[in-house]
Short mmCIF file of C-alpha atoms in Angstrom, two decimals:
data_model
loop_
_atom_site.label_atom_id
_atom_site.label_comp_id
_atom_site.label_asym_id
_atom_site.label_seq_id
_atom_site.Cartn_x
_atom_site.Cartn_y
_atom_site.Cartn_z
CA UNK A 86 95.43 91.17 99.56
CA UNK A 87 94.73 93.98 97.63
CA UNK A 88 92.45 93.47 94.77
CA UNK A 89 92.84 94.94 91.18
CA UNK A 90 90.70 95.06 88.24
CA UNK A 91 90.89 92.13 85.85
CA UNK A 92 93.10 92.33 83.29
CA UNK A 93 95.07 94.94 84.72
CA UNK A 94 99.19 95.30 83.91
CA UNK A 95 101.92 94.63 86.31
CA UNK A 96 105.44 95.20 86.08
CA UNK A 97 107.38 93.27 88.48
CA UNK A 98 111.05 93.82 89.10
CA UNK A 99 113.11 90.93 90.41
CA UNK A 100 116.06 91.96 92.69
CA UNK A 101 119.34 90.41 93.17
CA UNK A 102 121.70 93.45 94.74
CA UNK A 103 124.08 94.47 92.07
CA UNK A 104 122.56 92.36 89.55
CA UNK A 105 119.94 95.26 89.54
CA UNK A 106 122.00 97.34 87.01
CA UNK A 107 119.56 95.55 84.34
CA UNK A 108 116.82 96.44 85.92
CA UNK A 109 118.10 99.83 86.04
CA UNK A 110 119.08 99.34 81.97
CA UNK A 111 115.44 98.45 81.53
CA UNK A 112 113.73 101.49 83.46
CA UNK A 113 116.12 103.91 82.27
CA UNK A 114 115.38 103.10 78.80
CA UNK A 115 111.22 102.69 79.88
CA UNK A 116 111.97 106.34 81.17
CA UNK A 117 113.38 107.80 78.02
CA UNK A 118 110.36 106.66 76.13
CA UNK A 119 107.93 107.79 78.99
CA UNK A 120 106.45 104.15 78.77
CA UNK A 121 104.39 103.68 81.64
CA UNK A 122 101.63 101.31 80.34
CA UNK A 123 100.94 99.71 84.10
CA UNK A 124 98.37 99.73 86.51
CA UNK A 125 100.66 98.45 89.29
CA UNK A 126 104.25 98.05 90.17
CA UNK A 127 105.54 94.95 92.06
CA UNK A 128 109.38 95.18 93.68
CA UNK A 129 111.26 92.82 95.72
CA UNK A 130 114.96 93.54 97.35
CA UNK A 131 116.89 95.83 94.66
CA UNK A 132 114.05 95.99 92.38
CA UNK A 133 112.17 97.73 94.99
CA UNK A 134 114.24 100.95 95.03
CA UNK A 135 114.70 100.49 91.29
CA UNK A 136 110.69 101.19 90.94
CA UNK A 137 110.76 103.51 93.36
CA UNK A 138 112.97 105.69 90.65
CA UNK A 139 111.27 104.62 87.63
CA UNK A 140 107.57 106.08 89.54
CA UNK A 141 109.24 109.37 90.39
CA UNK A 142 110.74 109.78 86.80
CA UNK A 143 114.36 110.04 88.09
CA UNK A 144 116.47 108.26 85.34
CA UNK A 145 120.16 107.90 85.69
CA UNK A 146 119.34 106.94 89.92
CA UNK A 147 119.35 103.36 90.16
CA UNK A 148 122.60 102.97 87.73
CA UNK A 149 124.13 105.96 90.12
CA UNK A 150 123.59 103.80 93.24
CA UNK A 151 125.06 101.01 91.26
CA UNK A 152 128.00 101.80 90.05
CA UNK A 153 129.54 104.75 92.53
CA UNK A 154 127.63 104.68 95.73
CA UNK A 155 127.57 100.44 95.90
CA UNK A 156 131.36 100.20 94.80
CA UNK A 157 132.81 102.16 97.26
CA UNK A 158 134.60 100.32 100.27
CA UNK A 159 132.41 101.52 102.85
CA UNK A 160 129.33 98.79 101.47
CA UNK A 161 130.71 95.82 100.67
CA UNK A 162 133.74 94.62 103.40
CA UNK A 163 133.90 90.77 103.61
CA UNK A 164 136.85 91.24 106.22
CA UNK A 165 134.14 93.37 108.52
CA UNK A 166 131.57 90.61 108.46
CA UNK A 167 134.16 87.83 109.65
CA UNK A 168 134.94 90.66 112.43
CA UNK A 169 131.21 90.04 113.26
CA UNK A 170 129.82 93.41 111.20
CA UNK A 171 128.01 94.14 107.71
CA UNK A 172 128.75 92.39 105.31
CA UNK A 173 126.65 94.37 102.97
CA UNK A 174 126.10 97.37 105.00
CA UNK A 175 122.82 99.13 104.38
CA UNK A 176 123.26 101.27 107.68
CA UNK A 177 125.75 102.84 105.33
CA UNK A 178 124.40 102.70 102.00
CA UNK A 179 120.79 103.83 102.52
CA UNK A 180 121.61 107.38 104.07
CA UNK A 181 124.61 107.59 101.82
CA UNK A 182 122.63 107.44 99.01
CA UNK A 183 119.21 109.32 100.26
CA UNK A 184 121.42 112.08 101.03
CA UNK A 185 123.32 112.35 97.89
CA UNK A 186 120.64 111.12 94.94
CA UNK A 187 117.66 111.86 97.01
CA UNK A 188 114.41 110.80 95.53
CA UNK A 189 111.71 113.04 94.04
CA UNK A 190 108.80 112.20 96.46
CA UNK A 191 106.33 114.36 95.43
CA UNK A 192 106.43 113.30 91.93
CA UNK A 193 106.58 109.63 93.28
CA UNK A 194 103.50 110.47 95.15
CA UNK A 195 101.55 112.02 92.37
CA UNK A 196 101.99 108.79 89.89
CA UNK A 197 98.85 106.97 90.23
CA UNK A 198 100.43 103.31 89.70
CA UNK A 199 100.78 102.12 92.76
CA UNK A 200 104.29 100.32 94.05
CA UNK A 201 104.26 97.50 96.28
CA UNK A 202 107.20 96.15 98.03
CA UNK A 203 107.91 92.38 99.43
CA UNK A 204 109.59 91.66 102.59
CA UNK A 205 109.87 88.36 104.65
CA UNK A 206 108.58 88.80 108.09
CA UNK A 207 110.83 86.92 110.44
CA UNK A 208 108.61 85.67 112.82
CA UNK A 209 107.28 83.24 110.29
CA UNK A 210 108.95 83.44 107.13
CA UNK A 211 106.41 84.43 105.64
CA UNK A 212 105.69 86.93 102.33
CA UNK A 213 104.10 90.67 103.18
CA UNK A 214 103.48 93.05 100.69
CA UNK A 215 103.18 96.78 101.70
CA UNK A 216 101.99 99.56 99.75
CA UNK A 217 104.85 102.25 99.59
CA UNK A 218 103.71 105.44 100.40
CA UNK A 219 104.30 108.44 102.37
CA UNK A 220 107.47 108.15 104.98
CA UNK A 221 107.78 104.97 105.02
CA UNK A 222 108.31 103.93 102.16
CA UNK A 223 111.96 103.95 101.97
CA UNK A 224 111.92 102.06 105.37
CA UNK A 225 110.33 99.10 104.07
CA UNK A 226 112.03 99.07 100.40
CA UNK A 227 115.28 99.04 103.12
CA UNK A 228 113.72 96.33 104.58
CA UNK A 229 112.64 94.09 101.68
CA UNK A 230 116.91 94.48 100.62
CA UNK A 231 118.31 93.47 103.78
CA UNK A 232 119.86 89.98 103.05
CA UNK A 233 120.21 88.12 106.20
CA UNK A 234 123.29 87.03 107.39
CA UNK A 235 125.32 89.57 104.99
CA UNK A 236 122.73 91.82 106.69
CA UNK A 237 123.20 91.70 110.72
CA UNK A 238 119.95 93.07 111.93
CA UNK A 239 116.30 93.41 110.47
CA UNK A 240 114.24 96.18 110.07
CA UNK A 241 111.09 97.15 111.92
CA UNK A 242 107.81 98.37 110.65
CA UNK A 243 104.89 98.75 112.92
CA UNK A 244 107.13 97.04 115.91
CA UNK A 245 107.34 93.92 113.33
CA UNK A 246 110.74 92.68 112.21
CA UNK A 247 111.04 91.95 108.14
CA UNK A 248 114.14 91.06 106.18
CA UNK A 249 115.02 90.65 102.31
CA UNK A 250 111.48 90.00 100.57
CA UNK A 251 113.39 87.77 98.15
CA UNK A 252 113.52 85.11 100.82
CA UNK A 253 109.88 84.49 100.45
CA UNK A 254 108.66 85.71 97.15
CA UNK A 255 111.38 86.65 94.57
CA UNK A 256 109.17 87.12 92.15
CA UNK A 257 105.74 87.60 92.94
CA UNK A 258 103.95 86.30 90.03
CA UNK A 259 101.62 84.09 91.65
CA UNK A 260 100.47 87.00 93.90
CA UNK A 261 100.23 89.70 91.44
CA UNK A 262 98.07 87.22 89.14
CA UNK A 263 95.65 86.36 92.66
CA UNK A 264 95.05 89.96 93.10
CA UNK A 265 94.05 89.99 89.54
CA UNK A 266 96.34 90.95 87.00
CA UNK A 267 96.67 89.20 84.05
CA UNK A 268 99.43 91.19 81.88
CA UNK A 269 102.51 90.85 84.01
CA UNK A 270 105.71 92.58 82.52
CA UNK A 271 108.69 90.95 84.20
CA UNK A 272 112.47 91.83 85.21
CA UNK A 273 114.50 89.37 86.08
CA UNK A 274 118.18 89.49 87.12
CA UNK A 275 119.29 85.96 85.68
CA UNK A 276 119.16 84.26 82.13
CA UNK A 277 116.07 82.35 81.33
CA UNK A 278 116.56 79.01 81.89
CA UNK A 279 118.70 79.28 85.45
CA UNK A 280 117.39 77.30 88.30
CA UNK A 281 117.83 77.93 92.26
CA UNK A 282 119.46 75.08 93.41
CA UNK A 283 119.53 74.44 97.46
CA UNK A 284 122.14 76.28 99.33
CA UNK A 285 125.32 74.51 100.27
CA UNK A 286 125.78 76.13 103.14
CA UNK A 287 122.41 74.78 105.03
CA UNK A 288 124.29 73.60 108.22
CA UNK A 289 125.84 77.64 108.76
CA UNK A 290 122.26 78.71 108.17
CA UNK A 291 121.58 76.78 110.99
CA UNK A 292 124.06 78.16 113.01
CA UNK A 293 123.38 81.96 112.09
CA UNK A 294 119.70 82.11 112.48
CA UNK A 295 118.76 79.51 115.43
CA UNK A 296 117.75 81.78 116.81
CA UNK A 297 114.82 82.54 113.85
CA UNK A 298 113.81 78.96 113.20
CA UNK A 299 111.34 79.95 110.75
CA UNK A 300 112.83 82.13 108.49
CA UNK A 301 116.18 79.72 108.82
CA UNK A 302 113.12 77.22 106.88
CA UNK A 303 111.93 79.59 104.56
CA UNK A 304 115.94 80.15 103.13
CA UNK A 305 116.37 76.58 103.03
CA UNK A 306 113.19 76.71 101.16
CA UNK A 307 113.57 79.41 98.86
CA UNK A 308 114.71 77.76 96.14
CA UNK A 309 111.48 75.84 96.03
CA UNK A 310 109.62 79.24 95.99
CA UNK A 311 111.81 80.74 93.48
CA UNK A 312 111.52 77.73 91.03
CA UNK A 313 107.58 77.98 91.28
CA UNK A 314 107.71 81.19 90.36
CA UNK A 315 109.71 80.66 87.04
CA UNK A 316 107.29 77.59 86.58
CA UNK A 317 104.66 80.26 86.63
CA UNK A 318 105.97 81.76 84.15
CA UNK A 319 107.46 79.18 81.57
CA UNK A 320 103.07 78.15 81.78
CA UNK A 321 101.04 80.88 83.13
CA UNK A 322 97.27 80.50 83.50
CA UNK A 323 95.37 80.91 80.13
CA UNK A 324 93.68 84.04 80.75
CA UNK A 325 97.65 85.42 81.55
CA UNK A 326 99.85 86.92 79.25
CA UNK A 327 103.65 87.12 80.10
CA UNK A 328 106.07 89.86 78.53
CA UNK A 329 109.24 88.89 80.01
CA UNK A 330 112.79 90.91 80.20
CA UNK A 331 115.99 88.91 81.06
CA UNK A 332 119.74 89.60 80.89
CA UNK A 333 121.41 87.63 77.82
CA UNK A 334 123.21 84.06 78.59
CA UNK A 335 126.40 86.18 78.65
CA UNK A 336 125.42 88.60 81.47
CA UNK A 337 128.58 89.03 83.43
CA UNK A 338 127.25 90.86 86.43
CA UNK A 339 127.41 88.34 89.91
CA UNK A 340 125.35 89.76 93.60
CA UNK A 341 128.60 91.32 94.58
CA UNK A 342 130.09 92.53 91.05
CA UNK A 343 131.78 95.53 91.41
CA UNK A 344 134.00 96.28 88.35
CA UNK A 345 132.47 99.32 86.24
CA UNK A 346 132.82 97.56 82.83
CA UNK A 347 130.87 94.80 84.12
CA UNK A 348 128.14 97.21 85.12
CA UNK A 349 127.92 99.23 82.50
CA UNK A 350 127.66 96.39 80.44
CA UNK A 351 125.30 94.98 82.30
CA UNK A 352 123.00 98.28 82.14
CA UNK A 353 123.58 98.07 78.35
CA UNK A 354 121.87 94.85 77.67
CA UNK A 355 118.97 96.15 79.77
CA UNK A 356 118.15 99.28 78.02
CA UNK A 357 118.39 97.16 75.05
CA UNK A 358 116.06 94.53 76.32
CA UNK A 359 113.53 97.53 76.98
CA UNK A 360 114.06 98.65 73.81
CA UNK A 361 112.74 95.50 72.07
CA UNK A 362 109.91 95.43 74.30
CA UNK A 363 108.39 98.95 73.37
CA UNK A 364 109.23 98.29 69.87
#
């Protein structure tokens, strides 16, 4: 665990695939007012790569990936995942989109806040956090987005095998506030007020990941996770203080949402959320 200073900042971006386009609304419009008021960054799943723009001062990326290279067919195929392929294909996507909006390393490198990703290690379900830096930093923000099951594979760093970090810690509160922050700025991808609710589908779970009892536990679990997290926030610590950004009660925009209007609606009420924020 990586300690920081008390009382330093943290913004922490919550992911949620295309649900990001807030996010992106929200660090777009951080961007455009060069607000960077944070010690430390703190991404999970699409919030990851969201950050990872946002550091490198590349507005416009995240709500690029979004809405053209995420719509096309190639991503999201339902009828290829009941074939036994991607469902969401990230083989696809993540050179697609390297290639074509590649991202500004050297001025990602030469911001001093730091980003750390979250991935779920499969072995034992468990939460890792990895400093993103260097090469491989696009290899583990890859694998902190890889949802299992839509996701048919993991990815490896150092010979380990991780998987979507928002199995284990969707938003890490709790861990940025142990490694001592105490101003946490947060994204999240739902209204206030939703709750996780167990999955239905517990019994195919089962099925698809017997093979990986442990993280099979940790998704039937997540929900538990997820809801501690938001209890976290609703009554943080008193020596915490909590500026939160969420998408309005009318947010339109679903995991899989691919209709443009949606989007760009969606990015709309984010830049507006930021907007409140700074002011």
């Amino acid at each position: 665990m990586t300690k920081l200073p008390l009382h330093s900042r943290a913004l922490i971006v919550e992911g949620g695939a295309m649900r990001g386009i807030f996010a992106a609304g929200v660090l777009d419009a951080f961007m455009a007012a060069r607000f960077q008021p944070f010690d430390i960054c703190y991404g999970v799943s699409a919030g990851s790569t969201a950050l990872a723009a946002y550091l490198s001062h590349q507005p416009g990326r995240t709500y690029r990936v979004i809405t053209d290279i995420s719509c096309r067919p190639e991503f999201i195929q339902l009828g290829r995942f009941l074939r036994g392929g991607h469902w969401l294909d990230l083989d696809w996507l993540w050179p697609v989109s390297l290639s074509e909006l590649p991202f500004d390393m050297p001025s990602f490198a030469s911001n001093p806040i730091p980003l750390w990703i979250a991935a779920t290690r499969v072995r034992d379900g468990q939460a890792c956090y990895f400093h993103a830096q260097g090469d491989e930093a696009m290899t583990i923000a890859k694998a902190s987005c890889s949802v299992p099951i839509a996701y048919r594979g993991f990815v490896e760093i150092d010979g380990e095998a991780y998987t979507d970090g928002g199995v284990a810690d969707s938003i890490p509160v709790q861990h940025a506030y142990a490694c001592g922050a105490r101003h946490l700025t947060i994204v999240l991808s739902r209204h206030w007020g939703y709750r996780k609710r167990p999955t239905r589908f517990a019994w195919l779970m089962r099925r698809l990941l017997a093979q990986y009892p442990a993280l099979c536990a940790a998704m039937l679990q997540r929900h538990l996770a997820y809801n501690a997290a938001l209890d976290f926030i609703a009554n943080p610590p008193a020596d915490c203080t909590i500026e939160l950004l969420v998408p309005p009660p009318e947010f339109a925009v679903g995991r899989l949402t691919q209709d443009r209007q949606r989007l760009d609606t969606g990015y709309q009420q984010g830049w507006q959320a930021a907007q409140r924020l700074i002011a």
